[in-house]
Coordinates of C-alpha atoms in Angstrom, one line a residue:
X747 CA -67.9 115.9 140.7
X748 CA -65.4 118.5 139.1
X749 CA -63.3 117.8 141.8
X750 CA -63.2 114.0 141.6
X751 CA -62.2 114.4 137.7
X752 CA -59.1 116.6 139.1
X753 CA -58.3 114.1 141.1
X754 CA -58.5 111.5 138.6
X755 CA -56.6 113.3 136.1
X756 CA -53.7 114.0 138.4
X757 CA -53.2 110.9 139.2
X758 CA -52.8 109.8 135.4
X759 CA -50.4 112.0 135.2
X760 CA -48.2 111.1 138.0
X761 CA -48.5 107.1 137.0
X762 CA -47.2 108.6 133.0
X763 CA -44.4 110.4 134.7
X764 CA -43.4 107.3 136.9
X765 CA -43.6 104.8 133.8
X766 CA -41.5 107.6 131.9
X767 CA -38.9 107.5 135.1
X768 CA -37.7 103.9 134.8
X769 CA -35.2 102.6 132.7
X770 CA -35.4 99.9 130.4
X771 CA -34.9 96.3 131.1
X772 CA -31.4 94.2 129.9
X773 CA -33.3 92.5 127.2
X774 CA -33.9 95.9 125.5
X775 CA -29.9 96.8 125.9
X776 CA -27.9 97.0 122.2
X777 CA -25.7 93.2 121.5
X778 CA -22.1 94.1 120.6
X779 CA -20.7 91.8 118.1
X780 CA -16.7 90.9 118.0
X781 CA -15.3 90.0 114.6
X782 CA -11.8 88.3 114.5
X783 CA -9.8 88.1 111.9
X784 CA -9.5 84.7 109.6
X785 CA -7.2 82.3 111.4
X786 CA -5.5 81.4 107.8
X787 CA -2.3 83.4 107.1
X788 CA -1.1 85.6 104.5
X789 CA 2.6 85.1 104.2
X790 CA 4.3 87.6 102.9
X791 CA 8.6 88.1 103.2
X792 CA 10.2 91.1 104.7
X793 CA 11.1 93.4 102.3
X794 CA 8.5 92.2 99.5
X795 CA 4.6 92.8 99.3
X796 CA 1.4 91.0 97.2
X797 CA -1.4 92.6 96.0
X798 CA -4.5 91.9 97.1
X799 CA -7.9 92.3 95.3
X800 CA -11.2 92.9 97.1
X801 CA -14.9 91.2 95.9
X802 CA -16.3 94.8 96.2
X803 CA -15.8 98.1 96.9
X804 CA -13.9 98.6 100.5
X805 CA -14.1 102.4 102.0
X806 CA -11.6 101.6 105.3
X807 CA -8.6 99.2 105.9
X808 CA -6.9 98.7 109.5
X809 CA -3.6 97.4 109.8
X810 CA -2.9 96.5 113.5
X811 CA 0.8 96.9 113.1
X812 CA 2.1 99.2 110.8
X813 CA 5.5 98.2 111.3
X814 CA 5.2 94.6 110.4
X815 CA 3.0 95.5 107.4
X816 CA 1.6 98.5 105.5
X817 CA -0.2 99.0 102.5
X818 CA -1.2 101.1 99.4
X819 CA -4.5 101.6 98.3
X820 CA -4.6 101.1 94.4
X821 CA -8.2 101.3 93.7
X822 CA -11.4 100.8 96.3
X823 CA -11.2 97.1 95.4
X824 CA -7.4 96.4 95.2
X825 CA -4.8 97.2 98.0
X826 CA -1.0 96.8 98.0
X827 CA 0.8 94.5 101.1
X828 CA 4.2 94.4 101.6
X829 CA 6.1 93.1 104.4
X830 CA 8.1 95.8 106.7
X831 CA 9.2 93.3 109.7
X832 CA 9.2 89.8 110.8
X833 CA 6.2 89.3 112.9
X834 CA 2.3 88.4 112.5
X835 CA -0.7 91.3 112.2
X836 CA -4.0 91.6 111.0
X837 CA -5.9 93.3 108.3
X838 CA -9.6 93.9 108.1
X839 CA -11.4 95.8 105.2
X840 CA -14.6 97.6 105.6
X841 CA -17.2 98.4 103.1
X842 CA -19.2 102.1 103.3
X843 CA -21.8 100.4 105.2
X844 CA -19.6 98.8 107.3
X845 CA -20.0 95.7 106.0
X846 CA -16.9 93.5 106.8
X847 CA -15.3 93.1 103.1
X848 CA -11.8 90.8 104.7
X849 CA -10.5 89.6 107.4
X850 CA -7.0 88.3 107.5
X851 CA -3.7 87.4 109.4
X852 CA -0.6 88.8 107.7
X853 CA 2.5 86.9 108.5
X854 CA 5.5 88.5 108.0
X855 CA 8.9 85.9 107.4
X856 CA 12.2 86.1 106.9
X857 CA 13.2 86.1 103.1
X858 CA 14.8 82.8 103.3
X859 CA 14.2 81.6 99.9
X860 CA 17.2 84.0 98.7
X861 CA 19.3 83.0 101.9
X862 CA 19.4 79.6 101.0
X863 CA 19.9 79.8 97.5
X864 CA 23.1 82.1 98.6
X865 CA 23.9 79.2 101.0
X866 CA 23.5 76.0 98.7
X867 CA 25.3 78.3 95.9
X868 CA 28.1 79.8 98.1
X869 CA 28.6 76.3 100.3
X870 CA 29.4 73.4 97.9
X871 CA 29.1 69.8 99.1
X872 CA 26.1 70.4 101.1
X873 CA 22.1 70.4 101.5
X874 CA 20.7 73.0 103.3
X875 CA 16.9 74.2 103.9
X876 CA 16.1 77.5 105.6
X877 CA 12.5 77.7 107.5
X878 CA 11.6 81.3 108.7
X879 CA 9.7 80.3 112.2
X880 CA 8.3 83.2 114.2
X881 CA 11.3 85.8 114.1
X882 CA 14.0 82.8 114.7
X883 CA 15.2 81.2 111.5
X884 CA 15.4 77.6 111.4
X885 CA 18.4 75.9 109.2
X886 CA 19.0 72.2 108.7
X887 CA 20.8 70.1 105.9
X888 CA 23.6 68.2 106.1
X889 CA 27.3 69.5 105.4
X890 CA 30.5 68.2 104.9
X891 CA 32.5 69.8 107.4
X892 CA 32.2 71.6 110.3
X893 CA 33.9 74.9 108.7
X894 CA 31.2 74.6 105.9
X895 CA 28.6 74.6 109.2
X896 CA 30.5 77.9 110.4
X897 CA 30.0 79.5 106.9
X898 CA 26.4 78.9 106.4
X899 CA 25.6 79.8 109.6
X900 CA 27.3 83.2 109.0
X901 CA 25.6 83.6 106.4
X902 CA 22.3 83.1 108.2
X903 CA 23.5 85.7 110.7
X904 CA 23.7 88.5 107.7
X905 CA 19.3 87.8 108.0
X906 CA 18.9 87.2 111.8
X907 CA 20.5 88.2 115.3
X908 CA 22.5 85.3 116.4
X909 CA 20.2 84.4 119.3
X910 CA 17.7 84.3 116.5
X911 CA 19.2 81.3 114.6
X912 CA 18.6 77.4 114.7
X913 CA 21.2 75.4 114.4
X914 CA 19.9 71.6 113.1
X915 CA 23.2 71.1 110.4
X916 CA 24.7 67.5 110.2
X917 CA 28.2 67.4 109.7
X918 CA 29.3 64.3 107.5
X919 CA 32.9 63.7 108.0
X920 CA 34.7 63.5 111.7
X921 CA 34.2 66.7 114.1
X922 CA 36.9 65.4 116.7
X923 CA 40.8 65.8 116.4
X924 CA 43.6 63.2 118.2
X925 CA 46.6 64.8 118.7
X926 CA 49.9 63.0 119.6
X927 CA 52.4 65.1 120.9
X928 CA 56.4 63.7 121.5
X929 CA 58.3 66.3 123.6
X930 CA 61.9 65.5 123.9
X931 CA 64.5 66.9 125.7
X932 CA 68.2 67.0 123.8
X933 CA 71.5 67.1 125.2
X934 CA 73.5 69.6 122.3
X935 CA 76.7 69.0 123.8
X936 CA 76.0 65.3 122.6
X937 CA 74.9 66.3 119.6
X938 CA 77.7 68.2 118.6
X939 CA 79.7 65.1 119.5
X940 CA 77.9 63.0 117.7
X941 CA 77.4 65.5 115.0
X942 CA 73.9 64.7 114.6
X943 CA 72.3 68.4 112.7
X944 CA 68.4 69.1 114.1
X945 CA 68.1 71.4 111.1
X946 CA 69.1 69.0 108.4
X947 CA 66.6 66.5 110.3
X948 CA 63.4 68.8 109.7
X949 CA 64.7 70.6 106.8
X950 CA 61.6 69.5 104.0
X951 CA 58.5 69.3 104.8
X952 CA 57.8 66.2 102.4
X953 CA 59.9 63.8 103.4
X954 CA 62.6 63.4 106.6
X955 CA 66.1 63.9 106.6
X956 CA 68.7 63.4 109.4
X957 CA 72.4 63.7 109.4
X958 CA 74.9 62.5 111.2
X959 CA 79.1 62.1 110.4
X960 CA 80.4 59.1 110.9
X961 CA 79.6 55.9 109.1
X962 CA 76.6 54.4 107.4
X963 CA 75.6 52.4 109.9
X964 CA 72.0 51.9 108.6
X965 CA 72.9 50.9 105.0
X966 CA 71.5 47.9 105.3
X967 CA 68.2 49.0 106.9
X968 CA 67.0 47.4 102.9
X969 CA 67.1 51.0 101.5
X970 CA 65.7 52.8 104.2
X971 CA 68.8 54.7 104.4
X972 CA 71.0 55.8 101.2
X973 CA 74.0 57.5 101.4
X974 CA 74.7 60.6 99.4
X975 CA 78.3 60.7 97.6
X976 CA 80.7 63.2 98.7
X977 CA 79.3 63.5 102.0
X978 CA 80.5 61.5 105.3
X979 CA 77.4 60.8 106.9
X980 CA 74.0 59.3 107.1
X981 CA 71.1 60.8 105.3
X982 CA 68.0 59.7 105.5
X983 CA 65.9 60.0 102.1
X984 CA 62.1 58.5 102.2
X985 CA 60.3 58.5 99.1
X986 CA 56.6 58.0 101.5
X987 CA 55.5 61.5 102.4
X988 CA 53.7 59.5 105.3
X989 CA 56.9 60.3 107.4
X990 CA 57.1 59.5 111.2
X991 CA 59.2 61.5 113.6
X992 CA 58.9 59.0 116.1
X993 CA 60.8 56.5 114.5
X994 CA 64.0 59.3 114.2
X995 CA 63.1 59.8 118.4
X996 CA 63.3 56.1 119.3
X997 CA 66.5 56.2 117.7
X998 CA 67.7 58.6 119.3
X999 CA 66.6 57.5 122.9
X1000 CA 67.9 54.2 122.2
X1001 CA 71.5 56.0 121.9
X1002 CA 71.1 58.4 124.5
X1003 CA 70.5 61.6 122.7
X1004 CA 67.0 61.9 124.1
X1005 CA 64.5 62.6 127.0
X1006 CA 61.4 62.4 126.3
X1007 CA 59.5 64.4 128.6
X1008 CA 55.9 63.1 128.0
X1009 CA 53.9 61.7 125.2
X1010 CA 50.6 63.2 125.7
X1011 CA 47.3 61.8 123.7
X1012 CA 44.4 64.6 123.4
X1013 CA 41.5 64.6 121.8
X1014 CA 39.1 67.4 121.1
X1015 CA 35.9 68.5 119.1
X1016 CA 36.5 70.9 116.4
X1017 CA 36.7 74.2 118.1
X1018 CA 37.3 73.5 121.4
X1019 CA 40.2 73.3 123.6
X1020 CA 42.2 70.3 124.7
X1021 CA 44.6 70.9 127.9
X1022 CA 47.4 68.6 129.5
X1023 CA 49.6 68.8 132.3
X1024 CA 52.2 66.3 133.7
X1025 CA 54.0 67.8 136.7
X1026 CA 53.0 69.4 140.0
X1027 CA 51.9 72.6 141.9
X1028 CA 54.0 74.1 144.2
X1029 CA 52.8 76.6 147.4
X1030 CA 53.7 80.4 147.0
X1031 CA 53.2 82.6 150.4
X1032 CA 51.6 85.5 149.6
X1033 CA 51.3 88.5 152.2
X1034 CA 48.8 89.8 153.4
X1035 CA 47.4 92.8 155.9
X1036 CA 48.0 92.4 159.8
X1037 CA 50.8 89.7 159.5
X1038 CA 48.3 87.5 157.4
X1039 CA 49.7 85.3 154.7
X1040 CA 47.9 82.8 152.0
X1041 CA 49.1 80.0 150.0
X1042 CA 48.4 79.8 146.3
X1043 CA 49.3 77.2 143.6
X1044 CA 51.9 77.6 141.0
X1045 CA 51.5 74.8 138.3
X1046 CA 54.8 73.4 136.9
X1047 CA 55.9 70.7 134.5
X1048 CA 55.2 69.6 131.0
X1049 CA 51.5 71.1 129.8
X1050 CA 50.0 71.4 126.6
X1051 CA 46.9 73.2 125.2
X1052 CA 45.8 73.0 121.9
X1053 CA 42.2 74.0 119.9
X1054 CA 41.8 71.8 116.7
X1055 CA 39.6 73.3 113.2
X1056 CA 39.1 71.1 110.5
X1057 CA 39.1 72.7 107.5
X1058 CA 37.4 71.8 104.0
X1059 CA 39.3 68.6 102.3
X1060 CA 40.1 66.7 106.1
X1061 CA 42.5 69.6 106.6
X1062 CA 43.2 70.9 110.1
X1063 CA 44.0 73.9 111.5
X1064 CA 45.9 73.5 115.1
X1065 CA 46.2 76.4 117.5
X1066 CA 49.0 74.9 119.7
X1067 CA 51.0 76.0 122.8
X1068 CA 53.2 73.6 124.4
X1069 CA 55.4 74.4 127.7
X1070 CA 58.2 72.8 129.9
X1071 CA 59.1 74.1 133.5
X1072 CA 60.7 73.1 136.1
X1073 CA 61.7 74.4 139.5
X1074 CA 65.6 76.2 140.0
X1075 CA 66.9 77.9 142.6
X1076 CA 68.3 80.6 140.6
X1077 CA 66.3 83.7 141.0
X1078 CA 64.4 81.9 144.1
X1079 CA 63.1 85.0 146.8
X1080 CA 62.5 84.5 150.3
X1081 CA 59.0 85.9 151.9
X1082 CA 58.6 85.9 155.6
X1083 CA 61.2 82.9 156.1
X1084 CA 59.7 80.8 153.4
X1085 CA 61.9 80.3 150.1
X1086 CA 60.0 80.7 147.0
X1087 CA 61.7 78.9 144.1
X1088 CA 61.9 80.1 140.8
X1089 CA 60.4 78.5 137.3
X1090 CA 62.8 78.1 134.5
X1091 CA 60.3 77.9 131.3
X1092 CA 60.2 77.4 127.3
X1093 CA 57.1 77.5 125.8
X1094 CA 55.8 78.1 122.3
X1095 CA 52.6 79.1 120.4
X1096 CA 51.8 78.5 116.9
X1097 CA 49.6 77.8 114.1
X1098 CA 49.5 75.4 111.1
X1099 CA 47.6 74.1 108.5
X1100 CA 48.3 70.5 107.5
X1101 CA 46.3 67.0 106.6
X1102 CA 45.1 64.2 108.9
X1103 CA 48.2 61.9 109.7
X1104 CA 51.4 64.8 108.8
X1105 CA 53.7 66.2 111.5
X1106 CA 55.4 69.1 112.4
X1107 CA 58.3 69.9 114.7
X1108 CA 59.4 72.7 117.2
X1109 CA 62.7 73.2 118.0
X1110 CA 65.0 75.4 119.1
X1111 CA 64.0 76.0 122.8
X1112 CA 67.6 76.2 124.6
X1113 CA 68.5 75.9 128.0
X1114 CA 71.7 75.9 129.6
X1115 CA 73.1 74.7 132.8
X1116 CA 76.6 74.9 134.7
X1117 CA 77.1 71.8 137.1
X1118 CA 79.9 71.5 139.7
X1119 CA 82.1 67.9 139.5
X1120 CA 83.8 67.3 142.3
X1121 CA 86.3 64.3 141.9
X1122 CA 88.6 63.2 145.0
X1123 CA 90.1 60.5 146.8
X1124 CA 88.1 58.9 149.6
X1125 CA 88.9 60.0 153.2
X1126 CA 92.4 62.1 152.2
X1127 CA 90.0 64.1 150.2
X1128 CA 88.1 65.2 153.6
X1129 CA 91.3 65.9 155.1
X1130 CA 91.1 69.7 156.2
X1131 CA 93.5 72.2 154.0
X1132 CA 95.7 69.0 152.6
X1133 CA 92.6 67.4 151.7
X1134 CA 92.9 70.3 148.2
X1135 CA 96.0 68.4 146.6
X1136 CA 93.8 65.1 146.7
X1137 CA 90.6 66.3 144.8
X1138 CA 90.0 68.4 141.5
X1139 CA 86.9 70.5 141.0
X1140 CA 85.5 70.9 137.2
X1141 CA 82.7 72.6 135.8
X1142 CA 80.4 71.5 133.3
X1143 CA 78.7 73.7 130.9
X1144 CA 75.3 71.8 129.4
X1145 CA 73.5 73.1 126.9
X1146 CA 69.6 71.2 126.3
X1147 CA 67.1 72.2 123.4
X1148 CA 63.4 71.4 123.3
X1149 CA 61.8 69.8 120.5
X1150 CA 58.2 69.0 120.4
X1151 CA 56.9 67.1 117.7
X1152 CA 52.9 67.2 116.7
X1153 CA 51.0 64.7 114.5
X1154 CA 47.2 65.4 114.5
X1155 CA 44.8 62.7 113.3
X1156 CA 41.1 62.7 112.2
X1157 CA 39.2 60.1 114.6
X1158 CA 35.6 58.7 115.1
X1159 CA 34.3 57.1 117.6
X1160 CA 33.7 53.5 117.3
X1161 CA 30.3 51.3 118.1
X1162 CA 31.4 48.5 119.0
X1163 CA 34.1 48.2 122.0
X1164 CA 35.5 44.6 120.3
X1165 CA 36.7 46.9 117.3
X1166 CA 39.5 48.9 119.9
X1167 CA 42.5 46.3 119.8
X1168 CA 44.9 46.8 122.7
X1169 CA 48.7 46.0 121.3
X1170 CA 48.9 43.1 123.6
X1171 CA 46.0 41.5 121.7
X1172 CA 45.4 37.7 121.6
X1173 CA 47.7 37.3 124.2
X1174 CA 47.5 35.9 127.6
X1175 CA 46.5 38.4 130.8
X1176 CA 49.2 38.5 133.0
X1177 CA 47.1 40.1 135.6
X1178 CA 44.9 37.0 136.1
X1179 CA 48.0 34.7 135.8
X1180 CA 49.9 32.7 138.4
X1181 CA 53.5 32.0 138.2
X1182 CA 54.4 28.5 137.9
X1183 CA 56.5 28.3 140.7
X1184 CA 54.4 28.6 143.1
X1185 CA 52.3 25.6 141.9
X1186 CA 48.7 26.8 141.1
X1187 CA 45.9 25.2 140.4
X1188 CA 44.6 23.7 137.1
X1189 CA 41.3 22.6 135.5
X1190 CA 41.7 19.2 134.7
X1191 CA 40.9 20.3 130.7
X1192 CA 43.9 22.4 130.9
X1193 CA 47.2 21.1 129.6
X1194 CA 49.7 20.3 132.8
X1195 CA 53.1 21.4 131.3
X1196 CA 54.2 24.0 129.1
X1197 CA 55.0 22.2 126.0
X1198 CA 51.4 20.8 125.7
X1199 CA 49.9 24.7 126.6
X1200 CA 48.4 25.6 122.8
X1201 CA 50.0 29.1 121.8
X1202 CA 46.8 29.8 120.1
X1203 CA 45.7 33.8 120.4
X1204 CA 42.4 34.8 120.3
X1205 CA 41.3 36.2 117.0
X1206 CA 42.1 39.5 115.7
X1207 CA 38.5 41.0 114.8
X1208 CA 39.4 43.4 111.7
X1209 CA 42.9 45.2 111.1
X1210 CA 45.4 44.4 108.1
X1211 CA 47.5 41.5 107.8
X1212 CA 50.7 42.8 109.6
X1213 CA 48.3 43.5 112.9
X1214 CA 47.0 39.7 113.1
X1215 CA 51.0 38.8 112.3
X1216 CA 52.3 40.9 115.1
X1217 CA 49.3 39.6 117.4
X1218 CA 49.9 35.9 116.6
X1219 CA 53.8 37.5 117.8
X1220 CA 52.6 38.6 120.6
X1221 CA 51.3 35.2 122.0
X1222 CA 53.5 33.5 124.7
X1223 CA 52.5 31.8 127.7
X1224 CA 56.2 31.4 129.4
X1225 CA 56.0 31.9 132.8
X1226 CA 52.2 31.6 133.6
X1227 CA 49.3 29.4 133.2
X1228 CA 45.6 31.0 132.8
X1229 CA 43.1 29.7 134.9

């Protein structure tokens, strides 16, 4: 009997020990609770702070980015925030129990409300707003010009990287530049027959004067010309300041006195570069290792580059940099059997300052030449040794100057493709026109003979008077009949 209640009691035992062996189930296991912080932001600018007061008493604050934000514990119930970089944290504040007190995002901007007072204060003539967004800074408005664009965006630059900015600025008034360029080339040797003085010609910048001795023969241009007393010569005196030079060069190659080279027509945006060449390229050997040679391009001819800025009041600022060359033999080298030629050149480089419509000339860019005349009597001039007293050799000394005259214009682009006039305007298309004599075809509505053929151009949409005159000029069916 004893030994049965042994038995008994050792296995209660062994059953207490097993129960006390295994582990607890998963529904007895500890739930762990995740708090985030409030989804509505705090802002706060770099470099300023807000203070913040509590509903009761908080014992622990975290900050999970002390260098976007940091603060300054006033009292157990009142903290102080303030902004230390541009960027978004969060702030949580715990009560001695542990009870969650706040919960918060902190976002940390730029300070853009003293940037764009400085910009709308510094930057007249314009509306500008400045966002902070993330760490980039966002700046729109409209402006009046694209140098006031430049400025407030440097200005913005002082707050933010560069790669941190947003550019959203509307410029007002016309970002792109037309420049017309006239390069002439001048014979001096007849000039100084002539007499005709370039300096005189460009001498003030408000109006044009050109001189030249001899006698008035544009008196009677109605004024155009007056004639000083005491001086033989023409002088040309224009009370417009809207001069134009190309009027003086017309004249000029009407008589002989002038080349012109090329008349380029460039346009550019504000800031960027414009580039023009008329001319050619011309091969230059180049050796190379183990009897190897390449070929490379030399670019010759009349080029011009130019990189427009317009400037507050429709000014414009022109970097500029014409060039003529030209191939000559002098100072030509010889490579490996090939003759290289040489590249006589003028060039200049400048920059000016000067209002839509005004021109400015370069001169002064000389060039001499030496030319061999031969002059003799046909067939006794070949004749060997005898052939001497029937000929006469001369040499000619030329002397040529450069002079490159620039007239930069404020354009816009145009909506409508009926507004852009063509100076031939209103009057018949020779390209789809048939001369009459080799008898072409008519539409029985069409008049048969030239007399009854109505010399009525098509409208001129838009322009001044003078423009629909000279198009109404312009119209003249001689010589063809349209279909």
């Amino acid at each position: 009997m004893i030994s049965q209640q042994r038995l008994s009691a050792a296995v209660l035992v062994l059953l207490a020990t097993i129960a006390i062996a295994v582990p607890a189930g998963p529904a007895a296991a500890a739930r762990v609770e995740v708090i985030d912080a409030d989804t509505t932001a705090l802002e706060v600018e770099n470099g300023k702070g807000r203070l913040l007061r509590f509903p009761r008493r908080v014992s622990t604050v975290f900050l999970a980015d002390p260098g976007i934000a940091d603060v300054q514990v006033k009292s157990p119930t009142m903290i102080y925030l303030y902004g230390k970089g541009v960027g978004e944290t969060t702030l949580f504040g715990l009560g001695s129990d542990d009870a969650l007190v706040a919960s918060m995002t902190i976002r940390v901007s730029h300070n853009v409300r003293s940037l764009e007072a400085l910009i709308n204060h510094t930057v007249a003539g314009g509306e500008v707003a400045v966002r902070s967004f993330e760490d980039s800074i966002l700046v729109s408005g409209r402006v009046a010009t694209p140098a006031a664009a430049a400025s407030v965006m440097e200005l913005a630059g002082r707050f933010a990287a560069k790669d941190k900015l947003i550019n959203r600025l509307e410029v007002t008034q016309p970002t792109q530049v037309n420049l017309r360029v006239r390069m002439a080339e001048v014979s001096r040797s007849l000039l100084e027959r002539f007499g005709v003085n370039w300096q005189a010609l460009f001498n003030n910048g408000s109006s044009l004067l050109g001189i030249a001795t001899g006698n008035p023969v544009l008196s009677d241009a109605g004024q155009f010309l007056t004639r000083q007393n005491g001086v033989d010569n023409i002088v040309g005196a224009f009370s417009s300041g809207n001069v134009d030079f190309n009027v003086i060069f017309d004249f000029l190659s009407e008589e002989g006195l002038v080349t012109l080279l090329a008349q380029p027509n460039l346009t550019a945006s504000t800031g960027q570069k414009a580039e023009f060449l008329a001319g050619g390229e011309f091969p230059i050997v180049v050796p190379q290792d183990n009897n190897f040679a390449t070929v490379v391009f030399k670019e010759f001819g009349v080029s011009l580059e130019f990189t427009p800025t317009i400037l507050d009041n429709n000014r414009i600022s022109l970097h500029v940099l014409p060039e003529v060359s030209q191939l000559s033999s002098n100072g030509a080298v010889e490579v490996n059997g090939f003759v290289i030629p040489a590249l006589t050149t003028r060039r200049a480089e400048t920059r000016v300052e000067l209002a839509s419509g005004q021109s400015f000339a370069i001169a002064g860019l000389l060039q001499e030449t030496v030319d061999n005349d031969v002059r003799k009597l046909p067939g006794l001039g070949d004749v060997p040794v005898l052939g001497k007293l029937f000929s006469s050799e001369r040499y000619t000394r030329g002397e040529s100057e450069l002079v490159i005259v620039v007239t930069p214009y404020l354009v816009r682009p145009v909506d409508n493709p009926a507004d852009i006039r063509l100076p031939v305007a209103g009057s018949p298309d020779a390209l789809s026109a048939r001369p009459l004599a080799g008898g072409p075809s008519r539409r029985s509505a069409e008049p048969t003979s030239l007399a009854e053929a109505p010399r009525q151009p098509a409208p001129l949409i838009g322009g001044t008077e003078d423009q629909r005159e000279l198009s109404r000029r312009l119209a003249g069916p001689i010589g063809f009949i349209l279909n």
